[in-house]
Amino acid sequence: MTCLPFQFTPEQVEFQREVAAYFRDEARPEWYSLDPESEAYRALGREMDRKLIEKGWYNLHWPKEYGGDGDPFRYGILREMSGYFRVPTQGGHGRYIVGPAIMAVGTEEQKKRYLPKLAKGELVMSLGFTEPNAGSDLAALQTKAELDGDHYVVNGSKLYITYGTYANAMFLAARTDLSAPRYKNMSLFLLDMTLPGITSSPLECLNGHVVTEVHFDNVRIPKDCLIGELNRGFYHMALALNYERAGVDRPALYMAHLEDLAEYCRQNGLWERPRVRQLIGALAAQLQAWRMVGWRVVYLQSQGRMPTWEASMSQFYRKEVNPPFGRAILEILGPRALIERGDPESVLYGRSEWYLREGFDNHGQGGRFVTRNVIARRGLDLPK
Ligand SMILES: Cc1cc2nc3c(=O)[nH]c(=O)nc-3n(C[C@H](O)[C@H](O)[C@H](O)COP(=O)(O)OP(=O)(O)OC[C@H]3O[C@@H](n4cnc5c(N)ncnc54)[C@H](O)[C@@H]3O)c2cc1C
């Protein structure tokens, strides 16, 4: 993990060492061998979340007044190392997206009610934005939340909800003004998933990731669960998603696998083949470029700026690197790359097979052409 776009301070280098040493010490084979969708893996996630909470690292990026140290670099280091060591977690939507959004637009009472629970991992959050007919075009969403006395009554459906099989709360986007124009007709809510009228069913994606379809049938949400301004939900949602997109963990996750693959090649005679070294070298260069884009986002955050298209560039790299990464592994390992996790014949914990399927994930966090549009319009100032 070398070659940064800037120099870390000696304190940051020390912190990186401390975090790496801690995760190396904690790591065990099950982190890599278990199916991430299994209950056993989820239990590891709960355990690691608890340990990070005890160490004060779980929500380190939050401002001091909310229990963090507010230093984007330390947060970036922690997140990058979490990716590199593939540290299991119950999910980061609460600490990375919902917590910062509540700090920005929630009421004082909501900050007191929700932030301590998010900081302790007690609220496990899903994001309820996408719908059967509203994905890239979120302004088209149809789920309604209609005011009735002290409650909003929610009806509609959400689709592809990550962590939906076990999250106990949802950050929900719903239409609150049926006659207002697009972008000015929806609001955000923090929804308790145990409320009556909510049903969900799992859907398995090609990459093995299990998402859910969630239906709301006259679900009554207390009025004070509205987060931010009424009918400003679209703008709050865009702001919330920007908090998440530093993305330094993802290239690190890939780099760890590439390093394991290179080591496997050295030990099994494959390293002698120039084509193998060429493929691994080209992937390493792409991953470094992706990593630098991620750190650029962290740097902008440290300057008090809110990266938008810069964060989309990190998404762009993810979508661009995924397919060639899987294809190169297949070329290097041959049919062994297809042997799944758990099979005694598998190599590298059978994870290569996952990277191959991950190459089909064009839509998670937004379609690749939509991401290109954001970069073109906001970053390069190109016309619509
Ligand atoms: C693994 C996974 C996890 C997810 N987790 C969540 C979650 O937790 N919460 C949540 O709310 N959603 C989640 N999603 C949904 C995800 O955000 C949507 O899939 C995504 O926004 C795309 O929407 P769509 O699937 O409806 O595709 P569509 O919007 O129908 O797009 C289909 C294709 O058309 C392209 N396209 C669409 N509009 C344009 C345009 N204007 N210009 C050029 N090309 C365009 C897209 O790039 C895409 O290739 C998840 C999706 C996946 C795959």
mmCIF file of N, CA and C and ligand atoms in Angstrom, residues 93 126-138 158-163 205 207 209 211 361-371 373, ligand 1:
data_model
loop_
_atom_site.group_PDB
_atom_site.id
_atom_site.type_symbol
_atom_site.label_atom_id
_atom_site.label_comp_id
_atom_site.label_asym_id
_atom_site.label_seq_id
_atom_site.Cartn_x
_atom_site.Cartn_y
_atom_site.Cartn_z
ATOM 1 N N HIS A 93 -24.193 2.125 6.935
ATOM 2 C CA HIS A 93 -25.078 3.231 6.552
ATOM 3 C C HIS A 93 -25.364 4.174 7.723
ATOM 4 N N SER A 126 -30.895 0.655 6.977
ATOM 5 C CA SER A 126 -30.894 0.435 5.525
ATOM 6 C C SER A 126 -31.295 1.759 4.883
ATOM 7 N N LEU A 127 -31.052 1.870 3.565
ATOM 8 C CA LEU A 127 -31.446 3.068 2.828
ATOM 9 C C LEU A 127 -32.615 2.708 1.930
ATOM 10 N N GLY A 128 -33.756 3.355 2.106
ATOM 11 C CA GLY A 128 -34.948 3.029 1.324
ATOM 12 C C GLY A 128 -35.219 4.097 0.284
ATOM 13 N N PHE A 129 -34.436 4.084 -0.772
ATOM 14 C CA PHE A 129 -34.601 5.097 -1.823
ATOM 15 C C PHE A 129 -35.191 4.485 -3.103
ATOM 16 N N THR A 130 -34.510 3.464 -3.670
ATOM 17 C CA THR A 130 -34.905 2.917 -4.970
ATOM 18 C C THR A 130 -36.278 2.242 -4.914
ATOM 19 N N GLU A 131 -37.005 2.343 -6.030
ATOM 20 C CA GLU A 131 -38.318 1.692 -6.163
ATOM 21 C C GLU A 131 -38.382 0.953 -7.493
ATOM 22 N N PRO A 132 -39.406 0.107 -7.669
ATOM 23 C CA PRO A 132 -39.500 -0.613 -8.941
ATOM 24 C C PRO A 132 -39.449 0.316 -10.158
ATOM 25 N N ASN A 133 -40.019 1.524 -10.043
ATOM 26 C CA ASN A 133 -39.993 2.443 -11.194
ATOM 27 C C ASN A 133 -39.204 3.715 -10.917
ATOM 28 N N ALA A 134 -38.320 3.670 -9.970
ATOM 29 C CA ALA A 134 -37.497 4.850 -9.669
ATOM 30 C C ALA A 134 -36.139 4.398 -9.160
ATOM 31 N N GLY A 135 -35.161 4.324 -10.071
ATOM 32 C CA GLY A 135 -33.792 3.947 -9.692
ATOM 33 C C GLY A 135 -32.885 5.128 -9.922
ATOM 34 N N SER A 136 -32.319 5.212 -11.130
ATOM 35 C CA SER A 136 -31.473 6.356 -11.466
ATOM 36 C C SER A 136 -32.263 7.648 -11.296
ATOM 37 N N ASP A 137 -33.521 7.587 -11.680
ATOM 38 C CA ASP A 137 -34.356 8.783 -11.601
ATOM 39 C C ASP A 137 -35.136 8.752 -10.284
ATOM 40 N N LEU A 138 -34.459 9.093 -9.207
ATOM 41 C CA LEU A 138 -35.096 8.978 -7.891
ATOM 42 C C LEU A 138 -36.257 9.949 -7.707
ATOM 43 N N LYS A 158 -40.270 -0.519 -1.945
ATOM 44 C CA LYS A 158 -38.861 -0.202 -2.209
ATOM 45 C C LYS A 158 -38.187 -1.468 -2.733
ATOM 46 N N LEU A 159 -37.117 -1.254 -3.491
ATOM 47 C CA LEU A 159 -36.475 -2.392 -4.152
ATOM 48 C C LEU A 159 -34.955 -2.321 -3.980
ATOM 49 N N TYR A 160 -34.312 -3.491 -3.971
ATOM 50 C CA TYR A 160 -32.835 -3.607 -3.888
ATOM 51 C C TYR A 160 -32.280 -3.007 -2.592
ATOM 52 N N ILE A 161 -32.908 -3.282 -1.468
ATOM 53 C CA ILE A 161 -32.471 -2.628 -0.232
ATOM 54 C C ILE A 161 -31.384 -3.465 0.464
ATOM 55 N N THR A 162 -30.173 -2.930 0.490
ATOM 56 C CA THR A 162 -29.043 -3.596 1.147
ATOM 57 C C THR A 162 -29.268 -3.609 2.667
ATOM 58 N N TYR A 163 -28.858 -4.669 3.312
ATOM 59 C CA TYR A 163 -29.043 -4.900 4.761
ATOM 60 C C TYR A 163 -30.531 -5.035 5.131
ATOM 61 N N CYS A 205 -28.640 -11.131 -5.626
ATOM 62 C CA CYS A 205 -28.025 -10.542 -6.821
ATOM 63 C C CYS A 205 -26.986 -11.518 -7.386
ATOM 64 N N ASN A 207 -23.918 -11.174 -7.711
ATOM 65 C CA ASN A 207 -22.676 -11.237 -6.921
ATOM 66 C C ASN A 207 -22.889 -11.903 -5.555
ATOM 67 N N HIS A 209 -24.820 -10.943 -3.240
ATOM 68 C CA HIS A 209 -25.307 -9.955 -2.293
ATOM 69 C C HIS A 209 -26.825 -10.104 -2.194
ATOM 70 N N VAL A 211 -30.281 -8.521 -1.332
ATOM 71 C CA VAL A 211 -30.991 -7.267 -1.083
ATOM 72 C C VAL A 211 -32.450 -7.629 -0.821
ATOM 73 N N ASP A 361 -21.923 -6.139 -11.245
ATOM 74 C CA ASP A 361 -22.652 -5.153 -10.435
ATOM 75 C C ASP A 361 -22.507 -3.762 -11.053
ATOM 76 N N ASN A 362 -23.364 -3.491 -12.010
ATOM 77 C CA ASN A 362 -23.308 -2.186 -12.665
ATOM 78 C C ASN A 362 -24.167 -1.147 -11.976
ATOM 79 N N HIS A 363 -25.030 -1.591 -11.063
ATOM 80 C CA HIS A 363 -26.061 -0.670 -10.586
ATOM 81 C C HIS A 363 -25.938 -0.228 -9.137
ATOM 82 N N GLY A 364 -25.271 -1.028 -8.290
ATOM 83 C CA GLY A 364 -25.133 -0.633 -6.890
ATOM 84 C C GLY A 364 -24.570 0.785 -6.816
ATOM 85 N N GLN A 365 -25.173 1.638 -6.009
ATOM 86 C CA GLN A 365 -24.784 3.050 -5.836
ATOM 87 C C GLN A 365 -24.928 3.857 -7.131
ATOM 88 N N GLY A 366 -25.769 3.387 -8.051
ATOM 89 C CA GLY A 366 -26.040 4.163 -9.269
ATOM 90 C C GLY A 366 -25.396 3.558 -10.497
ATOM 91 N N GLY A 367 -26.125 3.577 -11.598
ATOM 92 C CA GLY A 367 -25.642 2.999 -12.863
ATOM 93 C C GLY A 367 -24.417 3.738 -13.389
ATOM 94 N N ARG A 368 -23.598 3.015 -14.189
ATOM 95 C CA ARG A 368 -22.328 3.606 -14.613
ATOM 96 C C ARG A 368 -22.511 4.810 -15.542
ATOM 97 N N PHE A 369 -23.579 4.804 -16.380
ATOM 98 C CA PHE A 369 -23.752 5.941 -17.288
ATOM 99 C C PHE A 369 -24.251 7.166 -16.533
ATOM 100 N N VAL A 370 -25.028 6.901 -15.494
ATOM 101 C CA VAL A 370 -25.498 8.013 -14.678
ATOM 102 C C VAL A 370 -24.298 8.659 -13.972
ATOM 103 N N THR A 371 -23.384 7.811 -13.480
ATOM 104 C CA THR A 371 -22.176 8.327 -12.828
ATOM 105 C C THR A 371 -21.351 9.156 -13.820
ATOM 106 N N ASN A 373 -22.500 10.767 -16.349
ATOM 107 C CA ASN A 373 -23.217 12.036 -16.573
ATOM 108 C C ASN A 373 -22.892 13.048 -15.476
HETATM 109 C C1 LIG B 1 -26.195 -4.688 -5.095
HETATM 110 C C2 LIG B 1 -27.134 -3.515 -5.055
HETATM 111 C C3 LIG B 1 -27.407 -2.900 -3.835
HETATM 112 C C4 LIG B 1 -28.283 -1.812 -3.781
HETATM 113 N N1 LIG B 1 -28.581 -1.252 -2.551
HETATM 114 C C5 LIG B 1 -29.517 -0.255 -2.495
HETATM 115 C C6 LIG B 1 -29.936 0.267 -1.220
HETATM 116 O O1 LIG B 1 -29.461 -0.147 -0.156
HETATM 117 N N2 LIG B 1 -30.882 1.235 -1.196
HETATM 118 C C7 LIG B 1 -31.450 1.739 -2.344
HETATM 119 O O2 LIG B 1 -32.295 2.611 -2.234
HETATM 120 N N3 LIG B 1 -31.074 1.250 -3.564
HETATM 121 C C8 LIG B 1 -30.136 0.265 -3.670
HETATM 122 N N4 LIG B 1 -29.762 -0.263 -4.885
HETATM 123 C C9 LIG B 1 -30.407 0.245 -6.093
HETATM 124 C C10 LIG B 1 -29.491 1.083 -6.965
HETATM 125 O O3 LIG B 1 -29.259 2.345 -6.383
HETATM 126 C C11 LIG B 1 -30.204 1.166 -8.339
HETATM 127 O O4 LIG B 1 -30.118 -0.126 -8.904
HETATM 128 C C12 LIG B 1 -29.581 2.191 -9.227
HETATM 129 O O5 LIG B 1 -29.864 3.491 -8.759
HETATM 130 C C13 LIG B 1 -30.075 2.045 -10.687
HETATM 131 O O6 LIG B 1 -31.462 2.016 -10.728
HETATM 132 P P1 LIG B 1 -32.235 0.865 -11.524
HETATM 133 O O7 LIG B 1 -31.733 -0.456 -11.041
HETATM 134 O O8 LIG B 1 -33.694 1.138 -11.392
HETATM 135 O O9 LIG B 1 -31.767 1.030 -13.027
HETATM 136 P P2 LIG B 1 -32.300 2.090 -14.082
HETATM 137 O O10 LIG B 1 -32.392 3.431 -13.446
HETATM 138 O O11 LIG B 1 -33.528 1.541 -14.712
HETATM 139 O O12 LIG B 1 -31.110 2.104 -15.119
HETATM 140 C C14 LIG B 1 -30.920 1.048 -16.064
HETATM 141 C C15 LIG B 1 -29.724 1.398 -16.936
HETATM 142 O O13 LIG B 1 -29.969 2.614 -17.648
HETATM 143 C C16 LIG B 1 -28.924 3.556 -17.385
HETATM 144 N N5 LIG B 1 -29.512 4.895 -17.287
HETATM 145 C C17 LIG B 1 -30.559 5.263 -16.517
HETATM 146 N N6 LIG B 1 -30.794 6.592 -16.665
HETATM 147 C C18 LIG B 1 -29.851 7.065 -17.510
HETATM 148 C C19 LIG B 1 -29.538 8.362 -18.024
HETATM 149 N N7 LIG B 1 -30.267 9.437 -17.689
HETATM 150 N N8 LIG B 1 -28.491 8.464 -18.873
HETATM 151 C C20 LIG B 1 -27.757 7.385 -19.227
HETATM 152 N N9 LIG B 1 -28.006 6.142 -18.780
HETATM 153 C C21 LIG B 1 -29.032 5.973 -17.922
HETATM 154 C C22 LIG B 1 -28.299 3.143 -16.049
HETATM 155 O O14 LIG B 1 -26.923 3.535 -15.959
HETATM 156 C C23 LIG B 1 -28.439 1.636 -16.124
HETATM 157 O O15 LIG B 1 -27.364 1.074 -16.832
HETATM 158 C C24 LIG B 1 -28.887 -1.331 -4.968
HETATM 159 C C25 LIG B 1 -28.611 -1.952 -6.194
HETATM 160 C C26 LIG B 1 -27.752 -3.037 -6.243
HETATM 161 C C27 LIG B 1 -27.483 -3.680 -7.570
#
